[in-house]
C-alpha cells in the first residue's frame, strides 16, 4: 500500500480512478436502463482502497488522546454518504428511471472536492520518520498537524517506535498469518471484521421496506422512512465519536453487539407474531431503528480502527489489505445469500445474525485488549505479552534460596 509513494499520493491516485465511474455515467444516454448505467461505475471499485487508506492516515496522524475520535470520522462520513444517497435517491429528486445516470454520477462532487484538498494535507509523521527516516520533514508535518512547535514529547515517542521497528521490513498480507507475534492481532481482525458484515445490519436495510409496509406506511412514504434509518446510523456515529476516547473501544463494541442481539431477538419475535397482534408490525419497525442505532454506536466505527491500533508500522498496511478483503468478501456473501435465507428461514431469518452478534460480544469481552489512551508501542508490548504469556511468568519457587552444598 505504501510501496512506491506516499499515503496521500496513493489516496489521490485512487480518487482519480474513482472519478472514472461518475464521468462514464455522465456519458450514458439520458433515460438509459439501470443495467447500462451500472456498466460505468466499475472503476469505482477503487474506492475500497481509499476506505483503507483514509482511516490509516487519520489514526497515524492523530495524538493518542484523540486517536479514536479522529479515526471515527471515517464512519461519520460513511454514514453521511448513506444519508445523502438516500436523500438524493428520492423519487422527487433523482430517484426516477430517467435520472439514473445523473444519480450515479452525483458522487463526482465529493470526489472532486477530495482531489482538490488532499495535496494541502501533510504526510503521516509516522510514515515520514519510520518508513522514510526523514526526521526534519516529520517534525515539520507534526508541527503543522498540531498547530504548535511544542511536539518534542510526541516526537520522542515516535523515535521509540522507530527504534522498535529498526531492521524490520514491511510485511506482506500472507506473512501476517505466519507470524506468531501477530497471532492475536490477526485473529481479532478476522473475527471482528467478519462480525461487522455478518451481524445483519446491511440485511436489515433490505428488510426495512417490507416491514414498513406491514406497519401501515403507505408505499409512496416508505422511502422517507428509509431515510430515517440512515439518519439513525449517522446520529450514533456522532455519539460514538464523542465518547470513544472516554469509555474505550471494548465498551462500545460489546455494548453495540449486546444491544443488537437484544433488538434482533425482539425483531424476530415481532415478525413471528405480526399476524396475531395488530401492534406487532409497529414493534418490528421500532426494532429496525434500534438495531441500526446499536450498530452505529459500536461496530460501525470501532471495527475500522482495529487495524490501526493493533498492528505496528510495518504490518499496518498489510493488515488493512487483509481487513478490506475480508469485509468486502463477507459483504458480497451476505448480499448473495440473504435472499436464500429469507426463503428458507422466513421469520427466523435473523437467528444466524444474532449468533454472530453474540460471538462478537464474547470475543471482544474475553480476547480484545483495550487501546484507549495508549501509544502504539505500548499496545504492541501488551499484545506481545498476550501472545507469549509463558515468557512473562516468573519462577514458581517463592521460598528461601537453597544452597546446594548444604542441602543434605
mmCIF file with all atom_site columns, C-alpha atoms in Angstrom, residues 152-320:
data_model
loop_
_atom_site.group_PDB
_atom_site.id
_atom_site.type_symbol
_atom_site.label_atom_id
_atom_site.label_alt_id
_atom_site.label_comp_id
_atom_site.label_asym_id
_atom_site.label_entity_id
_atom_site.label_seq_id
_atom_site.pdbx_PDB_ins_code
_atom_site.Cartn_x
_atom_site.Cartn_y
_atom_site.Cartn_z
_atom_site.occupancy
_atom_site.B_iso_or_equiv
_atom_site.pdbx_formal_charge
_atom_site.auth_seq_id
_atom_site.auth_comp_id
_atom_site.auth_asym_id
_atom_site.auth_atom_id
_atom_site.pdbx_PDB_model_num
ATOM 1   C CA . UNK A 1 152 ? 9.121   17.115  21.319 1.00 0.00 ? 152 UNK A CA 1
ATOM 2   C CA . UNK A 1 153 ? 7.366   14.688  23.689 1.00 0.00 ? 153 UNK A CA 1
ATOM 3   C CA . UNK A 1 154 ? 5.375   13.167  20.844 1.00 0.00 ? 154 UNK A CA 1
ATOM 4   C CA . UNK A 1 155 ? 8.462   13.137  18.628 1.00 0.00 ? 155 UNK A CA 1
ATOM 5   C CA . UNK A 1 156 ? 10.310  11.181  21.321 1.00 0.00 ? 156 UNK A CA 1
ATOM 6   C CA . UNK A 1 157 ? 7.505   8.585   21.315 1.00 0.00 ? 157 UNK A CA 1
ATOM 7   C CA . UNK A 1 158 ? 7.862   8.297   17.553 1.00 0.00 ? 158 UNK A CA 1
ATOM 8   C CA . UNK A 1 159 ? 11.615  7.784   17.945 1.00 0.00 ? 159 UNK A CA 1
ATOM 9   C CA . UNK A 1 160 ? 10.976  4.939   20.412 1.00 0.00 ? 160 UNK A CA 1
ATOM 10  C CA . UNK A 1 161 ? 8.564   3.362   17.971 1.00 0.00 ? 161 UNK A CA 1
ATOM 11  C CA . UNK A 1 162 ? 11.141  3.794   15.219 1.00 0.00 ? 162 UNK A CA 1
ATOM 12  C CA . UNK A 1 163 ? 13.794  2.052   17.321 1.00 0.00 ? 163 UNK A CA 1
ATOM 13  C CA . UNK A 1 164 ? 11.402  -0.850  17.977 1.00 0.00 ? 164 UNK A CA 1
ATOM 14  C CA . UNK A 1 165 ? 10.842  -1.267  14.220 1.00 0.00 ? 165 UNK A CA 1
ATOM 15  C CA . UNK A 1 166 ? 14.546  -0.979  13.366 1.00 0.00 ? 166 UNK A CA 1
ATOM 16  C CA . UNK A 1 167 ? 15.716  -3.662  10.966 1.00 0.00 ? 167 UNK A CA 1
ATOM 17  C CA . UNK A 1 168 ? 12.205  -4.798  10.044 1.00 0.00 ? 168 UNK A CA 1
ATOM 18  C CA . UNK A 1 169 ? 10.704  -4.612  6.575  1.00 0.00 ? 169 UNK A CA 1
ATOM 19  C CA . UNK A 1 170 ? 7.133   -4.032  5.521  1.00 0.00 ? 170 UNK A CA 1
ATOM 20  C CA . UNK A 1 171 ? 5.013   -7.165  5.913  1.00 0.00 ? 171 UNK A CA 1
ATOM 21  C CA . UNK A 1 172 ? 3.095   -8.750  3.094  1.00 0.00 ? 172 UNK A CA 1
ATOM 22  C CA . UNK A 1 173 ? -0.531  -9.762  3.698  1.00 0.00 ? 173 UNK A CA 1
ATOM 23  C CA . UNK A 1 174 ? 0.121   -13.519 3.748  1.00 0.00 ? 174 UNK A CA 1
ATOM 24  C CA . UNK A 1 175 ? 3.015   -13.069 6.168  1.00 0.00 ? 175 UNK A CA 1
ATOM 25  C CA . UNK A 1 176 ? 0.640   -11.845 8.861  1.00 0.00 ? 176 UNK A CA 1
ATOM 26  C CA . UNK A 1 177 ? -0.828  -15.352 9.128  1.00 0.00 ? 177 UNK A CA 1
ATOM 27  C CA . UNK A 1 178 ? 2.643   -16.911 9.501  1.00 0.00 ? 178 UNK A CA 1
ATOM 28  C CA . UNK A 1 179 ? 3.992   -14.651 12.252 1.00 0.00 ? 179 UNK A CA 1
ATOM 29  C CA . UNK A 1 180 ? 3.338   -15.889 15.800 1.00 0.00 ? 180 UNK A CA 1
ATOM 30  C CA . UNK A 1 181 ? 3.875   -12.399 17.245 1.00 0.00 ? 181 UNK A CA 1
ATOM 31  C CA . UNK A 1 182 ? 0.778   -11.232 15.338 1.00 0.00 ? 182 UNK A CA 1
ATOM 32  C CA . UNK A 1 183 ? -1.462  -14.202 16.154 1.00 0.00 ? 183 UNK A CA 1
ATOM 33  C CA . UNK A 1 184 ? -3.933  -12.398 18.439 1.00 0.00 ? 184 UNK A CA 1
ATOM 34  C CA . UNK A 1 185 ? -3.993  -9.317  16.219 1.00 0.00 ? 185 UNK A CA 1
ATOM 35  C CA . UNK A 1 186 ? -4.814  -11.299 13.085 1.00 0.00 ? 186 UNK A CA 1
ATOM 36  C CA . UNK A 1 187 ? -7.487  -13.373 14.840 1.00 0.00 ? 187 UNK A CA 1
ATOM 37  C CA . UNK A 1 188 ? -9.087  -10.198 16.208 1.00 0.00 ? 188 UNK A CA 1
ATOM 38  C CA . UNK A 1 189 ? -9.033  -8.602  12.783 1.00 0.00 ? 189 UNK A CA 1
ATOM 39  C CA . UNK A 1 190 ? -10.608 -11.626 11.081 1.00 0.00 ? 190 UNK A CA 1
ATOM 40  C CA . UNK A 1 191 ? -13.242 -12.286 13.770 1.00 0.00 ? 191 UNK A CA 1
ATOM 41  C CA . UNK A 1 192 ? -14.398 -8.715  14.335 1.00 0.00 ? 192 UNK A CA 1
ATOM 42  C CA . UNK A 1 193 ? -14.055 -7.667  10.686 1.00 0.00 ? 193 UNK A CA 1
ATOM 43  C CA . UNK A 1 194 ? -16.244 -10.588 9.647  1.00 0.00 ? 194 UNK A CA 1
ATOM 44  C CA . UNK A 1 195 ? -18.684 -9.980  12.503 1.00 0.00 ? 195 UNK A CA 1
ATOM 45  C CA . UNK A 1 196 ? -19.211 -6.394  11.375 1.00 0.00 ? 196 UNK A CA 1
ATOM 46  C CA . UNK A 1 197 ? -20.505 -7.533  7.977  1.00 0.00 ? 197 UNK A CA 1
ATOM 47  C CA . UNK A 1 198 ? -22.217 -10.729 9.145  1.00 0.00 ? 198 UNK A CA 1
ATOM 48  C CA . UNK A 1 199 ? -24.131 -9.110  12.026 1.00 0.00 ? 199 UNK A CA 1
ATOM 49  C CA . UNK A 1 200 ? -27.124 -8.352  9.783  1.00 0.00 ? 200 UNK A CA 1
ATOM 50  C CA . UNK A 1 201 ? -27.047 -4.560  9.641  1.00 0.00 ? 201 UNK A CA 1
ATOM 51  C CA . UNK A 1 202 ? -26.777 -4.414  5.851  1.00 0.00 ? 202 UNK A CA 1
ATOM 52  C CA . UNK A 1 203 ? -29.508 -7.019  5.533  1.00 0.00 ? 203 UNK A CA 1
ATOM 53  C CA . UNK A 1 204 ? -31.885 -5.090  7.748  1.00 0.00 ? 204 UNK A CA 1
ATOM 54  C CA . UNK A 1 205 ? -31.864 -2.250  5.234  1.00 0.00 ? 205 UNK A CA 1
ATOM 55  C CA . UNK A 1 206 ? -33.170 -4.737  2.643  1.00 0.00 ? 206 UNK A CA 1
ATOM 56  C CA . UNK A 1 207 ? -35.818 -5.963  5.104  1.00 0.00 ? 207 UNK A CA 1
ATOM 57  C CA . UNK A 1 208 ? -36.898 -2.470  6.164  1.00 0.00 ? 208 UNK A CA 1
ATOM 58  C CA . UNK A 1 209 ? -39.192 -1.687  3.224  1.00 0.00 ? 209 UNK A CA 1
ATOM 59  C CA . UNK A 1 210 ? -41.414 -4.734  3.723  1.00 0.00 ? 210 UNK A CA 1
ATOM 60  C CA . UNK A 1 211 ? -41.585 -4.152  7.493  1.00 0.00 ? 211 UNK A CA 1
ATOM 61  C CA . UNK A 1 212 ? -42.602 -0.532  6.995  1.00 0.00 ? 212 UNK A CA 1
ATOM 62  C CA . UNK A 1 213 ? -45.342 -1.586  4.581  1.00 0.00 ? 213 UNK A CA 1
ATOM 63  C CA . UNK A 1 214 ? -46.600 -4.183  7.071  1.00 0.00 ? 214 UNK A CA 1
ATOM 64  C CA . UNK A 1 215 ? -46.740 -1.431  9.700  1.00 0.00 ? 215 UNK A CA 1
ATOM 65  C CA . UNK A 1 216 ? -49.113 0.554   7.514  1.00 0.00 ? 216 UNK A CA 1
ATOM 66  C CA . UNK A 1 217 ? -46.702 3.065   5.999  1.00 0.00 ? 217 UNK A CA 1
ATOM 67  C CA . UNK A 1 218 ? -48.006 3.967   2.518  1.00 0.00 ? 218 UNK A CA 1
ATOM 68  C CA . UNK A 1 219 ? -45.901 2.732   -0.370 1.00 0.00 ? 219 UNK A CA 1
ATOM 69  C CA . UNK A 1 220 ? -45.061 6.250   -1.521 1.00 0.00 ? 220 UNK A CA 1
ATOM 70  C CA . UNK A 1 221 ? -43.918 7.197   2.012  1.00 0.00 ? 221 UNK A CA 1
ATOM 71  C CA . UNK A 1 222 ? -41.647 4.195   2.618  1.00 0.00 ? 222 UNK A CA 1
ATOM 72  C CA . UNK A 1 223 ? -38.711 5.977   1.011  1.00 0.00 ? 223 UNK A CA 1
ATOM 73  C CA . UNK A 1 224 ? -38.853 8.674   3.692  1.00 0.00 ? 224 UNK A CA 1
ATOM 74  C CA . UNK A 1 225 ? -38.798 6.045   6.440  1.00 0.00 ? 225 UNK A CA 1
ATOM 75  C CA . UNK A 1 226 ? -35.719 4.533   4.784  1.00 0.00 ? 226 UNK A CA 1
ATOM 76  C CA . UNK A 1 227 ? -34.011 7.926   5.038  1.00 0.00 ? 227 UNK A CA 1
ATOM 77  C CA . UNK A 1 228 ? -34.722 7.782   8.770  1.00 0.00 ? 228 UNK A CA 1
ATOM 78  C CA . UNK A 1 229 ? -32.713 4.563   9.086  1.00 0.00 ? 229 UNK A CA 1
ATOM 79  C CA . UNK A 1 230 ? -29.672 6.257   7.584  1.00 0.00 ? 230 UNK A CA 1
ATOM 80  C CA . UNK A 1 231 ? -30.119 9.236   9.912  1.00 0.00 ? 231 UNK A CA 1
ATOM 81  C CA . UNK A 1 232 ? -30.059 6.831   12.881 1.00 0.00 ? 232 UNK A CA 1
ATOM 82  C CA . UNK A 1 233 ? -26.662 5.472   11.877 1.00 0.00 ? 233 UNK A CA 1
ATOM 83  C CA . UNK A 1 234 ? -25.338 8.994   11.311 1.00 0.00 ? 234 UNK A CA 1
ATOM 84  C CA . UNK A 1 235 ? -26.561 10.113  14.743 1.00 0.00 ? 235 UNK A CA 1
ATOM 85  C CA . UNK A 1 236 ? -24.928 7.226   16.569 1.00 0.00 ? 236 UNK A CA 1
ATOM 86  C CA . UNK A 1 237 ? -21.689 7.712   14.620 1.00 0.00 ? 237 UNK A CA 1
ATOM 87  C CA . UNK A 1 238 ? -21.520 11.243  16.032 1.00 0.00 ? 238 UNK A CA 1
ATOM 88  C CA . UNK A 1 239 ? -22.239 9.981   19.549 1.00 0.00 ? 239 UNK A CA 1
ATOM 89  C CA . UNK A 1 240 ? -19.636 7.235   19.277 1.00 0.00 ? 240 UNK A CA 1
ATOM 90  C CA . UNK A 1 241 ? -17.063 9.744   18.043 1.00 0.00 ? 241 UNK A CA 1
ATOM 91  C CA . UNK A 1 242 ? -17.622 11.908  21.110 1.00 0.00 ? 242 UNK A CA 1
ATOM 92  C CA . UNK A 1 243 ? -17.392 9.125   23.699 1.00 0.00 ? 243 UNK A CA 1
ATOM 93  C CA . UNK A 1 244 ? -14.918 6.632   22.222 1.00 0.00 ? 244 UNK A CA 1
ATOM 94  C CA . UNK A 1 245 ? -11.872 8.172   23.912 1.00 0.00 ? 245 UNK A CA 1
ATOM 95  C CA . UNK A 1 246 ? -13.712 8.314   27.239 1.00 0.00 ? 246 UNK A CA 1
ATOM 96  C CA . UNK A 1 247 ? -15.339 4.900   27.547 1.00 0.00 ? 247 UNK A CA 1
ATOM 97  C CA . UNK A 1 248 ? -12.935 2.923   25.352 1.00 0.00 ? 248 UNK A CA 1
ATOM 98  C CA . UNK A 1 249 ? -13.227 0.643   22.343 1.00 0.00 ? 249 UNK A CA 1
ATOM 99  C CA . UNK A 1 250 ? -14.189 -2.559  24.145 1.00 0.00 ? 250 UNK A CA 1
ATOM 100 C CA . UNK A 1 251 ? -17.205 -0.992  25.863 1.00 0.00 ? 251 UNK A CA 1
ATOM 101 C CA . UNK A 1 252 ? -18.596 0.353   22.603 1.00 0.00 ? 252 UNK A CA 1
ATOM 102 C CA . UNK A 1 253 ? -18.055 -2.919  20.756 1.00 0.00 ? 253 UNK A CA 1
ATOM 103 C CA . UNK A 1 254 ? -19.527 -5.114  23.488 1.00 0.00 ? 254 UNK A CA 1
ATOM 104 C CA . UNK A 1 255 ? -22.407 -2.724  24.103 1.00 0.00 ? 255 UNK A CA 1
ATOM 105 C CA . UNK A 1 256 ? -23.190 -2.475  20.402 1.00 0.00 ? 256 UNK A CA 1
ATOM 106 C CA . UNK A 1 257 ? -23.226 -6.230  19.831 1.00 0.00 ? 257 UNK A CA 1
ATOM 107 C CA . UNK A 1 258 ? -25.221 -6.903  23.010 1.00 0.00 ? 258 UNK A CA 1
ATOM 108 C CA . UNK A 1 259 ? -27.852 -4.329  22.059 1.00 0.00 ? 259 UNK A CA 1
ATOM 109 C CA . UNK A 1 260 ? -28.011 -5.713  18.534 1.00 0.00 ? 260 UNK A CA 1
ATOM 110 C CA . UNK A 1 261 ? -28.587 -9.188  19.982 1.00 0.00 ? 261 UNK A CA 1
ATOM 111 C CA . UNK A 1 262 ? -31.380 -7.845  22.175 1.00 0.00 ? 262 UNK A CA 1
ATOM 112 C CA . UNK A 1 263 ? -33.174 -5.892  19.458 1.00 0.00 ? 263 UNK A CA 1
ATOM 113 C CA . UNK A 1 264 ? -32.645 -8.619  16.874 1.00 0.00 ? 264 UNK A CA 1
ATOM 114 C CA . UNK A 1 265 ? -34.316 -11.122 19.197 1.00 0.00 ? 265 UNK A CA 1
ATOM 115 C CA . UNK A 1 266 ? -37.292 -8.814  19.739 1.00 0.00 ? 266 UNK A CA 1
ATOM 116 C CA . UNK A 1 267 ? -37.433 -8.231  15.974 1.00 0.00 ? 267 UNK A CA 1
ATOM 117 C CA . UNK A 1 268 ? -37.626 -11.989 15.359 1.00 0.00 ? 268 UNK A CA 1
ATOM 118 C CA . UNK A 1 269 ? -40.450 -12.368 17.880 1.00 0.00 ? 269 UNK A CA 1
ATOM 119 C CA . UNK A 1 270 ? -42.300 -9.437  16.309 1.00 0.00 ? 270 UNK A CA 1
ATOM 120 C CA . UNK A 1 271 ? -42.014 -10.993 12.842 1.00 0.00 ? 271 UNK A CA 1
ATOM 121 C CA . UNK A 1 272 ? -43.397 -14.298 14.116 1.00 0.00 ? 272 UNK A CA 1
ATOM 122 C CA . UNK A 1 273 ? -46.372 -12.657 15.876 1.00 0.00 ? 273 UNK A CA 1
ATOM 123 C CA . UNK A 1 274 ? -47.171 -9.820  13.452 1.00 0.00 ? 274 UNK A CA 1
ATOM 124 C CA . UNK A 1 275 ? -50.246 -11.677 12.153 1.00 0.00 ? 275 UNK A CA 1
ATOM 125 C CA . UNK A 1 276 ? -51.534 -12.325 15.690 1.00 0.00 ? 276 UNK A CA 1
ATOM 126 C CA . UNK A 1 277 ? -51.335 -8.834  17.190 1.00 0.00 ? 277 UNK A CA 1
ATOM 127 C CA . UNK A 1 278 ? -52.076 -5.637  15.264 1.00 0.00 ? 278 UNK A CA 1
ATOM 128 C CA . UNK A 1 279 ? -49.328 -3.678  17.036 1.00 0.00 ? 279 UNK A CA 1
ATOM 129 C CA . UNK A 1 280 ? -46.524 -6.153  16.285 1.00 0.00 ? 280 UNK A CA 1
ATOM 130 C CA . UNK A 1 281 ? -45.598 -4.562  12.929 1.00 0.00 ? 281 UNK A CA 1
ATOM 131 C CA . UNK A 1 282 ? -45.010 -1.265  14.755 1.00 0.00 ? 282 UNK A CA 1
ATOM 132 C CA . UNK A 1 283 ? -42.751 -3.069  17.226 1.00 0.00 ? 283 UNK A CA 1
ATOM 133 C CA . UNK A 1 284 ? -40.816 -4.596  14.332 1.00 0.00 ? 284 UNK A CA 1
ATOM 134 C CA . UNK A 1 285 ? -40.418 -1.153  12.784 1.00 0.00 ? 285 UNK A CA 1
ATOM 135 C CA . UNK A 1 286 ? -39.053 0.240   16.070 1.00 0.00 ? 286 UNK A CA 1
ATOM 136 C CA . UNK A 1 287 ? -36.640 -2.691  16.302 1.00 0.00 ? 287 UNK A CA 1
ATOM 137 C CA . UNK A 1 288 ? -35.189 -1.811  12.909 1.00 0.00 ? 288 UNK A CA 1
ATOM 138 C CA . UNK A 1 289 ? -34.324 1.692   14.080 1.00 0.00 ? 289 UNK A CA 1
ATOM 139 C CA . UNK A 1 290 ? -32.990 0.380   17.411 1.00 0.00 ? 290 UNK A CA 1
ATOM 140 C CA . UNK A 1 291 ? -30.858 -2.259  15.663 1.00 0.00 ? 291 UNK A CA 1
ATOM 141 C CA . UNK A 1 292 ? -29.275 0.341   13.373 1.00 0.00 ? 292 UNK A CA 1
ATOM 142 C CA . UNK A 1 293 ? -28.685 2.679   16.312 1.00 0.00 ? 293 UNK A CA 1
ATOM 143 C CA . UNK A 1 294 ? -26.917 -0.125  18.179 1.00 0.00 ? 294 UNK A CA 1
ATOM 144 C CA . UNK A 1 295 ? -24.769 -0.936  15.160 1.00 0.00 ? 295 UNK A CA 1
ATOM 145 C CA . UNK A 1 296 ? -23.756 2.691   14.673 1.00 0.00 ? 296 UNK A CA 1
ATOM 146 C CA . UNK A 1 297 ? -22.653 3.246   18.252 1.00 0.00 ? 297 UNK A CA 1
ATOM 147 C CA . UNK A 1 298 ? -20.212 0.328   18.274 1.00 0.00 ? 298 UNK A CA 1
ATOM 148 C CA . UNK A 1 299 ? -19.237 -1.979  15.413 1.00 0.00 ? 299 UNK A CA 1
ATOM 149 C CA . UNK A 1 300 ? -19.776 0.546   12.608 1.00 0.00 ? 300 UNK A CA 1
ATOM 150 C CA . UNK A 1 301 ? -16.873 2.789   13.578 1.00 0.00 ? 301 UNK A CA 1
ATOM 151 C CA . UNK A 1 302 ? -14.757 0.966   16.134 1.00 0.00 ? 302 UNK A CA 1
ATOM 152 C CA . UNK A 1 303 ? -14.036 -2.008  13.867 1.00 0.00 ? 303 UNK A CA 1
ATOM 153 C CA . UNK A 1 304 ? -12.290 0.226   11.338 1.00 0.00 ? 304 UNK A CA 1
ATOM 154 C CA . UNK A 1 305 ? -9.826  1.440   13.988 1.00 0.00 ? 305 UNK A CA 1
ATOM 155 C CA . UNK A 1 306 ? -8.606  -2.032  14.953 1.00 0.00 ? 306 UNK A CA 1
ATOM 156 C CA . UNK A 1 307 ? -6.154  -2.427  12.088 1.00 0.00 ? 307 UNK A CA 1
ATOM 157 C CA . UNK A 1 308 ? -4.567  0.922   13.002 1.00 0.00 ? 308 UNK A CA 1
ATOM 158 C CA . UNK A 1 309 ? -4.138  0.250   16.705 1.00 0.00 ? 309 UNK A CA 1
ATOM 159 C CA . UNK A 1 310 ? -3.419  -3.481  16.864 1.00 0.00 ? 310 UNK A CA 1
ATOM 160 C CA . UNK A 1 311 ? -0.593  -3.586  14.300 1.00 0.00 ? 311 UNK A CA 1
ATOM 161 C CA . UNK A 1 312 ? 2.770   -1.830  14.218 1.00 0.00 ? 312 UNK A CA 1
ATOM 162 C CA . UNK A 1 313 ? 4.002   0.452   11.466 1.00 0.00 ? 313 UNK A CA 1
ATOM 163 C CA . UNK A 1 314 ? 5.483   -2.327  9.323  1.00 0.00 ? 314 UNK A CA 1
ATOM 164 C CA . UNK A 1 315 ? 2.424   -4.584  9.459  1.00 0.00 ? 315 UNK A CA 1
ATOM 165 C CA . UNK A 1 316 ? -0.339  -1.953  9.366  1.00 0.00 ? 316 UNK A CA 1
ATOM 166 C CA . UNK A 1 317 ? -0.716  -1.572  5.553  1.00 0.00 ? 317 UNK A CA 1
ATOM 167 C CA . UNK A 1 318 ? -0.898  -5.345  5.092  1.00 0.00 ? 318 UNK A CA 1
ATOM 168 C CA . UNK A 1 319 ? -3.432  -5.558  7.925  1.00 0.00 ? 319 UNK A CA 1
ATOM 169 C CA . UNK A 1 320 ? -5.671  -3.047  6.166  1.00 0.00 ? 320 UNK A CA 1
#
